[in-house]
mmCIF file of C-alpha atoms and ligand atoms in Angstrom:
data_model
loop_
_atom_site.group_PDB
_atom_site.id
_atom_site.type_symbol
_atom_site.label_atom_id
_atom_site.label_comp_id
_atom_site.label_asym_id
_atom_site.label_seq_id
_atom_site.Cartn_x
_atom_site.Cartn_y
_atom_site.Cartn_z
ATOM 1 C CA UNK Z 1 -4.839 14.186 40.061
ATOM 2 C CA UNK Z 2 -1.171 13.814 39.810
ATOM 3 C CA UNK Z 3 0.992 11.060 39.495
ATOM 4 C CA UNK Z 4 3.242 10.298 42.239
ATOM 5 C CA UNK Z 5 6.737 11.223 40.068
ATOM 6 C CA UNK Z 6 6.377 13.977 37.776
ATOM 7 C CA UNK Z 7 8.732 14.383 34.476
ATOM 8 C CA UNK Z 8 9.939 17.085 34.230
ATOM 9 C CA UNK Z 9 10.988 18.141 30.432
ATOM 10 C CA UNK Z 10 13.341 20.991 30.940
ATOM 11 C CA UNK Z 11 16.384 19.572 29.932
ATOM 12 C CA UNK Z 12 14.701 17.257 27.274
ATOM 13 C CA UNK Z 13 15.217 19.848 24.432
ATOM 14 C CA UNK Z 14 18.407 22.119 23.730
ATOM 15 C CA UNK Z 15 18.453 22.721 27.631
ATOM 16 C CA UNK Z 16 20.028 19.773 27.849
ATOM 17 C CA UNK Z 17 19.690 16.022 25.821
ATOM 18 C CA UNK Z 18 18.199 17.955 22.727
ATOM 19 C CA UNK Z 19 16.532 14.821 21.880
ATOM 20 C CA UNK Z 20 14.499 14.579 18.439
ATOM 21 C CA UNK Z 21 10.672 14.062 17.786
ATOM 22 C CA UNK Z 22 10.985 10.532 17.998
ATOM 23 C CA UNK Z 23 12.953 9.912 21.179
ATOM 24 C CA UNK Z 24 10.369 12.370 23.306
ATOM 25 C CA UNK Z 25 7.959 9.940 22.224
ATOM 26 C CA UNK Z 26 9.801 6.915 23.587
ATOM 27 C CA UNK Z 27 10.283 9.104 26.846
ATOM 28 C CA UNK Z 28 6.439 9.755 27.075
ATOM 29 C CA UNK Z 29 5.702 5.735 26.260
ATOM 30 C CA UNK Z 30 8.099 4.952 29.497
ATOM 31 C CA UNK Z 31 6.767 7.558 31.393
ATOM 32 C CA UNK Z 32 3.411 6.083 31.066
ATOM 33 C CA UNK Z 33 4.470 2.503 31.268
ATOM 34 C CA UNK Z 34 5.999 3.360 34.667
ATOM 35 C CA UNK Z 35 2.464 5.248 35.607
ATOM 36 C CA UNK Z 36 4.616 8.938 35.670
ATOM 37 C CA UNK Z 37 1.129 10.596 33.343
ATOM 38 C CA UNK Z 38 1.901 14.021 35.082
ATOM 39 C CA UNK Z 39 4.533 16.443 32.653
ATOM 40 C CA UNK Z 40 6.197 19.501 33.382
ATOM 41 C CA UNK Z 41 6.673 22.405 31.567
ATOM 42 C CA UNK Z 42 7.727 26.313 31.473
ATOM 43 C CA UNK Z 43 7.174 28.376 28.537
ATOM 44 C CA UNK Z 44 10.912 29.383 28.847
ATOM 45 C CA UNK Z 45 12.278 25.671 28.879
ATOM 46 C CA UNK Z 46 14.534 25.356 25.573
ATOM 47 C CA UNK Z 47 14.628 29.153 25.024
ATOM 48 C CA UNK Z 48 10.903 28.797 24.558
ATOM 49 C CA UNK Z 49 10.975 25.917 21.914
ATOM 50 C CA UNK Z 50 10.643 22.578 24.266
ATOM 51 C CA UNK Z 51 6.302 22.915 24.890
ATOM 52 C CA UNK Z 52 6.652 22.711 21.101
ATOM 53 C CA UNK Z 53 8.956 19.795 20.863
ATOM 54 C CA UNK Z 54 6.816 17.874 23.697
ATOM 55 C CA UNK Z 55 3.427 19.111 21.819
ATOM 56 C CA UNK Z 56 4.991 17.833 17.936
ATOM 57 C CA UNK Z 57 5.723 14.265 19.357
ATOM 58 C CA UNK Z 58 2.667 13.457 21.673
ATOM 59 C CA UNK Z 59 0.169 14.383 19.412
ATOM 60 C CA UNK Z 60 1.592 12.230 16.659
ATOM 61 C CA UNK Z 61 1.316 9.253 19.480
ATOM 62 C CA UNK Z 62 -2.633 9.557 19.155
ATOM 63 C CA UNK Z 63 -2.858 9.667 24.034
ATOM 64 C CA UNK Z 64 -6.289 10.214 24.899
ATOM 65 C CA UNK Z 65 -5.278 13.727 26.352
ATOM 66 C CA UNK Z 66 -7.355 13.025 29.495
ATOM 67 C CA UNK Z 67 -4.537 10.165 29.768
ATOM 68 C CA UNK Z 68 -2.121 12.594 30.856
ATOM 69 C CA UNK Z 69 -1.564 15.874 32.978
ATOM 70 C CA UNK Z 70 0.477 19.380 31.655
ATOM 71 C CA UNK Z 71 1.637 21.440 33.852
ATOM 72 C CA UNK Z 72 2.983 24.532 32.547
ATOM 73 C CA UNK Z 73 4.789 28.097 34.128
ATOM 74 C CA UNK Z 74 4.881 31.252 32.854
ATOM 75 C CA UNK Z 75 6.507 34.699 34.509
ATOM 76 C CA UNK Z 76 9.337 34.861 33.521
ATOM 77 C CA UNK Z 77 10.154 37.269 30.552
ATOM 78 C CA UNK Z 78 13.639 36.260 28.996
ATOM 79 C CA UNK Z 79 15.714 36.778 25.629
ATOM 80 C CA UNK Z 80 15.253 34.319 23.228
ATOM 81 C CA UNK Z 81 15.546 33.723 19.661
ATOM 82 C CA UNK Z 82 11.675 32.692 19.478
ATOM 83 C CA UNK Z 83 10.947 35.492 21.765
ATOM 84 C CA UNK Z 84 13.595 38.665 22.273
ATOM 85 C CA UNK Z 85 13.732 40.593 25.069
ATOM 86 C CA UNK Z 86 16.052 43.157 25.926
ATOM 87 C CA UNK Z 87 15.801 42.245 29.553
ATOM 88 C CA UNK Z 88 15.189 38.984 32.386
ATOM 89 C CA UNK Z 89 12.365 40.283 34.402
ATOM 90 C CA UNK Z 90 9.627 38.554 35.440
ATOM 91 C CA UNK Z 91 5.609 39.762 34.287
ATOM 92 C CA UNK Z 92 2.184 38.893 35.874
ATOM 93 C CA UNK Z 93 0.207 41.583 34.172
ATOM 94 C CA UNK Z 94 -3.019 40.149 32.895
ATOM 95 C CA UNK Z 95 -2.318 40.574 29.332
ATOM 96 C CA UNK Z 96 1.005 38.604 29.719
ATOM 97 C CA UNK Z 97 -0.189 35.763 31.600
ATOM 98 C CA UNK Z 98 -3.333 35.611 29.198
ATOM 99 C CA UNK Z 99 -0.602 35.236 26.313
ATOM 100 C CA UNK Z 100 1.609 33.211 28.008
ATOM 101 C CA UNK Z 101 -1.559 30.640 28.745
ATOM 102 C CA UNK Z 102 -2.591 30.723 24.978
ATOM 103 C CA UNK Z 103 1.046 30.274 23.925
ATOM 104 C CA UNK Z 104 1.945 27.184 26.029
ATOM 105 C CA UNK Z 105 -1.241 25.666 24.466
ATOM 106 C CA UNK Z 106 -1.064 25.844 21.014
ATOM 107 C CA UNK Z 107 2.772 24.739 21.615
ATOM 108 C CA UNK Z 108 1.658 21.698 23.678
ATOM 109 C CA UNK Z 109 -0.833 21.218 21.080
ATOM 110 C CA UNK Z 110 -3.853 20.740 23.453
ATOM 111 C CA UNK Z 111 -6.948 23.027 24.553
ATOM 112 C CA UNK Z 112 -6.064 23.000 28.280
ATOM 113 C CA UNK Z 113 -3.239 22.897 30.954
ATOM 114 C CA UNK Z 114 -3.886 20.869 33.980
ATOM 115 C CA UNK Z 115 -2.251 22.937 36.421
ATOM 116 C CA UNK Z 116 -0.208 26.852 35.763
ATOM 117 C CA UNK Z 117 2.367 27.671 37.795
ATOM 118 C CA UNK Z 118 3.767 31.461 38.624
ATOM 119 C CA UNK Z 119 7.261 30.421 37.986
ATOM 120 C CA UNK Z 120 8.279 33.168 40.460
ATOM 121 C CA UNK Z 121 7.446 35.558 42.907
ATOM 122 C CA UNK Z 122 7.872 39.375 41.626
ATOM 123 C CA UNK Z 123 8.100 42.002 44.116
ATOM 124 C CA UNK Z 124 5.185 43.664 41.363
ATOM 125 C CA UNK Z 125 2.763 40.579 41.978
ATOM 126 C CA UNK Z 126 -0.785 42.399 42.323
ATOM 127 C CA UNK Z 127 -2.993 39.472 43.842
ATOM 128 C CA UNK Z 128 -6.484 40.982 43.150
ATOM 129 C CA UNK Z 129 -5.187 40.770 39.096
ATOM 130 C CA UNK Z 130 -3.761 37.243 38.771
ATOM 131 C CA UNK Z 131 -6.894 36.484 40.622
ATOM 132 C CA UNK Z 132 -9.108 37.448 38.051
ATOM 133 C CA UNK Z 133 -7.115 36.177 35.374
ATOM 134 C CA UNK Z 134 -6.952 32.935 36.741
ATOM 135 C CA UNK Z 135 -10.854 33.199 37.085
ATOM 136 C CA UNK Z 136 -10.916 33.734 33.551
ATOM 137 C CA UNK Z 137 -8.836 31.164 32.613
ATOM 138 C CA UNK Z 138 -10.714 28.204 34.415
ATOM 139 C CA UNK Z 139 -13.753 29.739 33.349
ATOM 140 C CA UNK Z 140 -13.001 29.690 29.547
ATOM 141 C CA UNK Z 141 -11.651 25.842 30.441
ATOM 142 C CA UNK Z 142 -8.008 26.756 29.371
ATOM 143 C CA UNK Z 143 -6.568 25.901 32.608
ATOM 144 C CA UNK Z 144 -8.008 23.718 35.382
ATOM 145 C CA UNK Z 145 -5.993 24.504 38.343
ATOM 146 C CA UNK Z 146 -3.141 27.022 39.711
ATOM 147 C CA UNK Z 147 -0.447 27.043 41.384
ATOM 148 C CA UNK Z 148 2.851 28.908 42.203
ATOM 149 C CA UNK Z 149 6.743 27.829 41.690
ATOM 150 C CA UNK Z 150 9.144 29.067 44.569
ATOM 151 C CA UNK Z 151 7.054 31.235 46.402
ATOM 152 C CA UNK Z 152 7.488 32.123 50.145
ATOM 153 C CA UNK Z 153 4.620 31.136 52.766
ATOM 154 C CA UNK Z 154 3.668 34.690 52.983
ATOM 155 C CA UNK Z 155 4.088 35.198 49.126
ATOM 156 C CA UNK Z 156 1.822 32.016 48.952
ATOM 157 C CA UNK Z 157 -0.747 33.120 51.806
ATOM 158 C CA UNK Z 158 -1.245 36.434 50.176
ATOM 159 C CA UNK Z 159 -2.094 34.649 46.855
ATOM 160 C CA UNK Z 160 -4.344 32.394 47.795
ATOM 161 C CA UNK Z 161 -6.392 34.752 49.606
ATOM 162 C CA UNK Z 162 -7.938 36.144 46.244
ATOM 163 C CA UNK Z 163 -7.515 32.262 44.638
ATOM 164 C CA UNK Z 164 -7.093 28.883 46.300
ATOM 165 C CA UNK Z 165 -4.166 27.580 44.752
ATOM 166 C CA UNK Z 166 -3.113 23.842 44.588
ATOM 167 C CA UNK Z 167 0.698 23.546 45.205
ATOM 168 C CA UNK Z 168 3.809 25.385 45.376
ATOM 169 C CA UNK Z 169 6.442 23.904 43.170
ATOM 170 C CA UNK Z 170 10.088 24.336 45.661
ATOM 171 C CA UNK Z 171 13.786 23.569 45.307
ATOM 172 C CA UNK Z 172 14.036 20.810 47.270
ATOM 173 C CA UNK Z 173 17.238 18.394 47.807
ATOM 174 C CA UNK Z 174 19.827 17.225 50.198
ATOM 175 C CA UNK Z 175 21.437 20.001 49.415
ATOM 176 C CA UNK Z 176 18.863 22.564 49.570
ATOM 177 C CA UNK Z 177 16.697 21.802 52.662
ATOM 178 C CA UNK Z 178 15.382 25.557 53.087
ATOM 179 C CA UNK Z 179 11.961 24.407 52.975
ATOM 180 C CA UNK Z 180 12.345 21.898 55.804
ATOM 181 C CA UNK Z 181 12.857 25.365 58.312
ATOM 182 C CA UNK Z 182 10.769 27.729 56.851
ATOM 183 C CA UNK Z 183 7.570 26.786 57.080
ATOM 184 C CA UNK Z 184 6.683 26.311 53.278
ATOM 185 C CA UNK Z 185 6.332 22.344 53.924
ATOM 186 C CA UNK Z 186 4.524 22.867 56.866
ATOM 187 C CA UNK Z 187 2.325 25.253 55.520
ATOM 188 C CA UNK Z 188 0.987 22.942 52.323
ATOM 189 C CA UNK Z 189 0.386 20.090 55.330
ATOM 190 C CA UNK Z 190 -1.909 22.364 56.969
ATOM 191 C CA UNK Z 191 -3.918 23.105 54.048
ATOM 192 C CA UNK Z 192 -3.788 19.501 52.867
ATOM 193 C CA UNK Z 193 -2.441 20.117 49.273
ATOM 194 C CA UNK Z 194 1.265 18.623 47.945
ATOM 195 C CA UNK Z 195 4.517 20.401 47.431
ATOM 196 C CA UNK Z 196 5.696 19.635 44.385
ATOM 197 C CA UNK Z 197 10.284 19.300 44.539
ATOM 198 C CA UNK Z 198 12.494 20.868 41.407
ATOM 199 C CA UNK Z 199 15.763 19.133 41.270
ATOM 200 C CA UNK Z 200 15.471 16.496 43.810
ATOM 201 C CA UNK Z 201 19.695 15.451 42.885
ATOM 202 C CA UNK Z 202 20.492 19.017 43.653
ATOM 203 C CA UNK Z 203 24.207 19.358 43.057
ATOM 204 C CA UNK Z 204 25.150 16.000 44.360
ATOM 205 C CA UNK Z 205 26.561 14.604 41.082
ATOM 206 C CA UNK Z 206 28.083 17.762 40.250
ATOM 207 C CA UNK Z 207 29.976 19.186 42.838
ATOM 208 C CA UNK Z 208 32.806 17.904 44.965
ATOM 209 C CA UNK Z 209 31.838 20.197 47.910
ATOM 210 C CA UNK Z 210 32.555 19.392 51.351
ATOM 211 C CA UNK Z 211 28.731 18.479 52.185
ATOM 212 C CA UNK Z 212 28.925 16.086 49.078
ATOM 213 C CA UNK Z 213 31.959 14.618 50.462
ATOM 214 C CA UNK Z 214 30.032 13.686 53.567
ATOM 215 C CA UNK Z 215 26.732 12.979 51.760
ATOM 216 C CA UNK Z 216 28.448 10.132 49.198
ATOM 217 C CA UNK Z 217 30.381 8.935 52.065
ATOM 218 C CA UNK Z 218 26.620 7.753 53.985
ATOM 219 C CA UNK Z 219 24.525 7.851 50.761
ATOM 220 C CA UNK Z 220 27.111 5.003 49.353
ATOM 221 C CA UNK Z 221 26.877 3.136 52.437
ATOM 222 C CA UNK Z 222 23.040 3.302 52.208
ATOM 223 C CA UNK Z 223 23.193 2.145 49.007
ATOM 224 C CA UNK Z 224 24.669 -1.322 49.486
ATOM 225 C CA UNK Z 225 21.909 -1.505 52.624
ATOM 226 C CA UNK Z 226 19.035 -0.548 50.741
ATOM 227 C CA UNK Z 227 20.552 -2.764 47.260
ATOM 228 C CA UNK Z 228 19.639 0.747 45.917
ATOM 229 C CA UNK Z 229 21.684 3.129 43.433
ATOM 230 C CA UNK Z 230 22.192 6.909 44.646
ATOM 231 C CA UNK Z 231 19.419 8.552 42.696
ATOM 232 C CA UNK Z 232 17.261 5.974 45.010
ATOM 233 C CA UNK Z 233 18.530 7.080 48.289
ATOM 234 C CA UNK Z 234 18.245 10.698 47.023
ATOM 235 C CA UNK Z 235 14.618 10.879 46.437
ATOM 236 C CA UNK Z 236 13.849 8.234 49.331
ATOM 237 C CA UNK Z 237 15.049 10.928 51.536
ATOM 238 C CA UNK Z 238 12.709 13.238 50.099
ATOM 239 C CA UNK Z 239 9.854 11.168 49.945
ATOM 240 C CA UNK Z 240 9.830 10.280 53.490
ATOM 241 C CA UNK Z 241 8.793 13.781 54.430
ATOM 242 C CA UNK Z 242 4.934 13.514 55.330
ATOM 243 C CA UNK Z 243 4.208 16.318 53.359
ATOM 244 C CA UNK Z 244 3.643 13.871 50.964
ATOM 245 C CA UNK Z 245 5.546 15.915 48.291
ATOM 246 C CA UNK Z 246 6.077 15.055 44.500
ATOM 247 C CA UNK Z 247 9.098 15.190 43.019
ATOM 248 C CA UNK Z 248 9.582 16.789 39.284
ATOM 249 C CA UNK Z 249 12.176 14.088 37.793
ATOM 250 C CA UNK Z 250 14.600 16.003 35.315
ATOM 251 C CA UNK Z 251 16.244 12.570 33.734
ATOM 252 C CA UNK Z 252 15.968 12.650 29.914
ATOM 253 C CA UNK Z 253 16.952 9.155 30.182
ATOM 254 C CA UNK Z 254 14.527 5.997 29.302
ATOM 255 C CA UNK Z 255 16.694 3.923 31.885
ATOM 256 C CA UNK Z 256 17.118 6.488 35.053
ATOM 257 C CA UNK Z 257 13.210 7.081 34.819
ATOM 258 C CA UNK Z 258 12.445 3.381 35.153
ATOM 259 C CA UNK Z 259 14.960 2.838 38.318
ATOM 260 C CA UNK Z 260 13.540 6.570 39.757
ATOM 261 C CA UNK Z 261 9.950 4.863 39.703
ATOM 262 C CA UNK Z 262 11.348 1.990 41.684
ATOM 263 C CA UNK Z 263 11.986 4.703 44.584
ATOM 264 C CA UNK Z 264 8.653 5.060 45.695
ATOM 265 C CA UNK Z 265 8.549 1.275 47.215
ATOM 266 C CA UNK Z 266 12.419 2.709 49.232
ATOM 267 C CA UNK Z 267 11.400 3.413 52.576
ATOM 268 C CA UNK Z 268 14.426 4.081 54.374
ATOM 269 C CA UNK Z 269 14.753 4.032 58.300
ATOM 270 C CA UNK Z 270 14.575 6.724 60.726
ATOM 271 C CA UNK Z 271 18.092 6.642 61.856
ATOM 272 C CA UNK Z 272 19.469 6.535 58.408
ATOM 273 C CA UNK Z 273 17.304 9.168 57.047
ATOM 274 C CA UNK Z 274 18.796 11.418 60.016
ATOM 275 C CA UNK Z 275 22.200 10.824 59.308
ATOM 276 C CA UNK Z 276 22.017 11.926 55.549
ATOM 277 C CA UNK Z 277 19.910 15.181 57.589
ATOM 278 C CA UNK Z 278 23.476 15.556 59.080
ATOM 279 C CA UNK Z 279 25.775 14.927 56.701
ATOM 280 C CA UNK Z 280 23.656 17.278 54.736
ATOM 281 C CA UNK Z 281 24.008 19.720 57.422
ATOM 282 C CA UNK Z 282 27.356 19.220 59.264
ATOM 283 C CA UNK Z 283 26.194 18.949 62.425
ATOM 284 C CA UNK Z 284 24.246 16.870 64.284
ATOM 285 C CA UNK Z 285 20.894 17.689 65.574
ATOM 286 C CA UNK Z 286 20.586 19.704 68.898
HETATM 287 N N1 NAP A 1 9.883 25.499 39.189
HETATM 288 C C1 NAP A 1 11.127 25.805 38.925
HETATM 289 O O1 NAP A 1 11.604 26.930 39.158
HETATM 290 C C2 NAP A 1 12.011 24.748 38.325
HETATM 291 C C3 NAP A 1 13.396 24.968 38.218
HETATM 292 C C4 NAP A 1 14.170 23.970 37.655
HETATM 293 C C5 NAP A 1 13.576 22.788 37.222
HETATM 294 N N2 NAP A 1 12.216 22.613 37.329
HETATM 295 C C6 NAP A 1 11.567 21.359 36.893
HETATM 296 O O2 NAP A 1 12.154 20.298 37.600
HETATM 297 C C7 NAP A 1 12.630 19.323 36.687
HETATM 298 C C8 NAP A 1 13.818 18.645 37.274
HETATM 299 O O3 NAP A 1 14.879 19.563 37.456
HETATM 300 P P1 NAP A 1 16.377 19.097 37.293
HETATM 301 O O4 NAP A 1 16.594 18.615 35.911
HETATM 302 O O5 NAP A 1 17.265 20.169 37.812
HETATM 303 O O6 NAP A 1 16.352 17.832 38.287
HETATM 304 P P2 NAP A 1 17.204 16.623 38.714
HETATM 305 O O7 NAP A 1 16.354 15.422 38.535
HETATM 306 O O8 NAP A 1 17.744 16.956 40.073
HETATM 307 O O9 NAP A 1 18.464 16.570 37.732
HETATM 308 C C9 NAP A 1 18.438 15.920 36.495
HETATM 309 C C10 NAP A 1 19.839 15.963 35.912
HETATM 310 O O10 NAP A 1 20.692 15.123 36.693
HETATM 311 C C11 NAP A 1 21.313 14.180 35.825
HETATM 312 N N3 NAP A 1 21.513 12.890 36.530
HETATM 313 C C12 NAP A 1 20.585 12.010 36.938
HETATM 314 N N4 NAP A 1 21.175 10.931 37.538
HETATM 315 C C13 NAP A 1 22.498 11.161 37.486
HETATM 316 C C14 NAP A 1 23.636 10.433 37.926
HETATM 317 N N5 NAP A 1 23.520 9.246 38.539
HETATM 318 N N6 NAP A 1 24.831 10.968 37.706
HETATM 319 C C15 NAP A 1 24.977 12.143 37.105
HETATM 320 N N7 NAP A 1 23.940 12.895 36.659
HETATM 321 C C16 NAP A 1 22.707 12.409 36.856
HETATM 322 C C17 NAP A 1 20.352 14.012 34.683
HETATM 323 O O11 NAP A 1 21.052 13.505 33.562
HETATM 324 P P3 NAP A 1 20.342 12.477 32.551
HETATM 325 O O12 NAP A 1 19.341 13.287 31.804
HETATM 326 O O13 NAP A 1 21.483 12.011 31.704
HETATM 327 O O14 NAP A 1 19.728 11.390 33.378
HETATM 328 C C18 NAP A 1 19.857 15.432 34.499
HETATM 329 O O15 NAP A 1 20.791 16.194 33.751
HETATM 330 C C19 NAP A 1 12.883 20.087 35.385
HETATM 331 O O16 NAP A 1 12.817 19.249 34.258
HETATM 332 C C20 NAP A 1 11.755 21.063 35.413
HETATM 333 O O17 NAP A 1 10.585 20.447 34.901
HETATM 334 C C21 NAP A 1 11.434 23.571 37.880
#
């Protein structure tokens, strides 16, 4: 239902390339050139103007909508010039979510998302609510499946006792591995549904930390093996995991989301995918 690399639009807007009308559309055309139909969204993404941005330039572009997949997130209650708050908290009260749904559509300019996300877990989650809201959703055809974003197994479990729920969307990178201890990847496997990863290049270009000292010093070496460039390597470690999980690209570049596609064909070996699991780490394994 989803494609195998998901783009991921958060830093498309004034989060990050601020790139006009015109140049979303020649992100989208790549995107599905390169068979990445799956986009993601969050209500907050741009200070709560990017669903808009994404929703102005595909509709101009005339896509059969059942050509593509939105994913959208909502939660998360922020201050914003489109929307003010005097506080960050986070809101899953019916009415909110109900809003939130209705908002993200008319911005995306469609009459359904593909897949919401809880964007993340609040200590004042009441499962028996979202439950029904989500029942009223699918039922009134404005979203066709759910999911959550960050969520703990148990957070997860507790959830999808009232509603199944199709994926939990996790940090995921060499240099956040959390997931690989914790159970939330091996939880997904057992019920046969996908994780979906959020920042797949983690800090890796941005921070001269001692863990990215020893990552570049194997990752480079792996890339003159593999003929590959280091955004390669980086997401062939991640898909190598048989979870099977999806990673949410966050280029806003035409030219890194071409190469990124190339990844999935990057199987790396065993050995080498175990020592970026150690230089990752620090140590090797017991
Ligand atoms: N569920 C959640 O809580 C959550 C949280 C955060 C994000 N997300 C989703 O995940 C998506 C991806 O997140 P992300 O943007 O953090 O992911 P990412 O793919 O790890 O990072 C993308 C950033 O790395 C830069 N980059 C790529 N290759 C580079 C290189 N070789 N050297 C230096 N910089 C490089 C990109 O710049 P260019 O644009 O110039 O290529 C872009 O700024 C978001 O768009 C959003 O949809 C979800």
């Amino acid at each position: 239902m989803f494609s195998e690399l998901i783009a991921g639009t958060m830093r498309w807007g004034i989060w990050g390339a601020n790139h006009s009308e015109r140049k979303v559309q020649e992100l989208i055309e790549v995107c599905l050139e390169e068979n990445i139909t799956t986009f993601d969204h969050a209500d907050i993404y741009g200070n709560h103007t990017t669903e808009e941005l994404f929703g102005n330039a595909w509709k101009e572009m005339k896509i059969d909508r059942e050509r593509i997949q939105l994913i959208s997130k909502c939660g998360i209650v922020m201050n914003s010039e489109k929307k003010p708050s005097t506080l960050k908290y986070y809101n899953y009260d019916s009415d909110y979510i109900l809003n939130c749904v209705n908002e993200s559509l008319s911005n995306l300019k469609t009459d359904y998302l593909d897949l919401l996300l809880l964007h993340r877990p609040s200590p004042l989650m009441n499962p028996e609510e979202i439950a029904k809201v989500f029942e009223t959703l699918k039922a009134e055809g404005k979203v066709k499946e759910f999911g959550v974003s960050n969520f703990s197994v148990s957070q997860f479990e507790l959830l999808n006792q009232y509603f199944p729920l199709v994926t939990n969307q996790i940090e995921l990178s060499v240099n956040h591995l959390d997931s690989f201890d914790n159970g939330t990847l091996e939880q997904l496997m057992i019920k046969k549904l996908r994780p979906m990863a959020w920042s797949v290049l983690g800090n890796y270009f941005t921070s001269n930390s001692e863990q990215n000292i020893r990552l570049k010093k194997i990752i480079k070496k792996l890339c003159e093996k593999y003929n590959a460039n280091e955004n390669k390597i980086l997401l062939a470690f991640i898909l190598k995991h048989p979870s099977k999980i999806i990673p949410v690209i966050g280029t806003s570049k035409v030219e890194t989301i071409r190469k990124l596609k190339q990844s999935l064909l990057l199987d790396i070996e065993t050995m080498d995918w175990f020592k970026i699991l150690e230089a990752s780490r620090g140590t090797e394994v017991d």
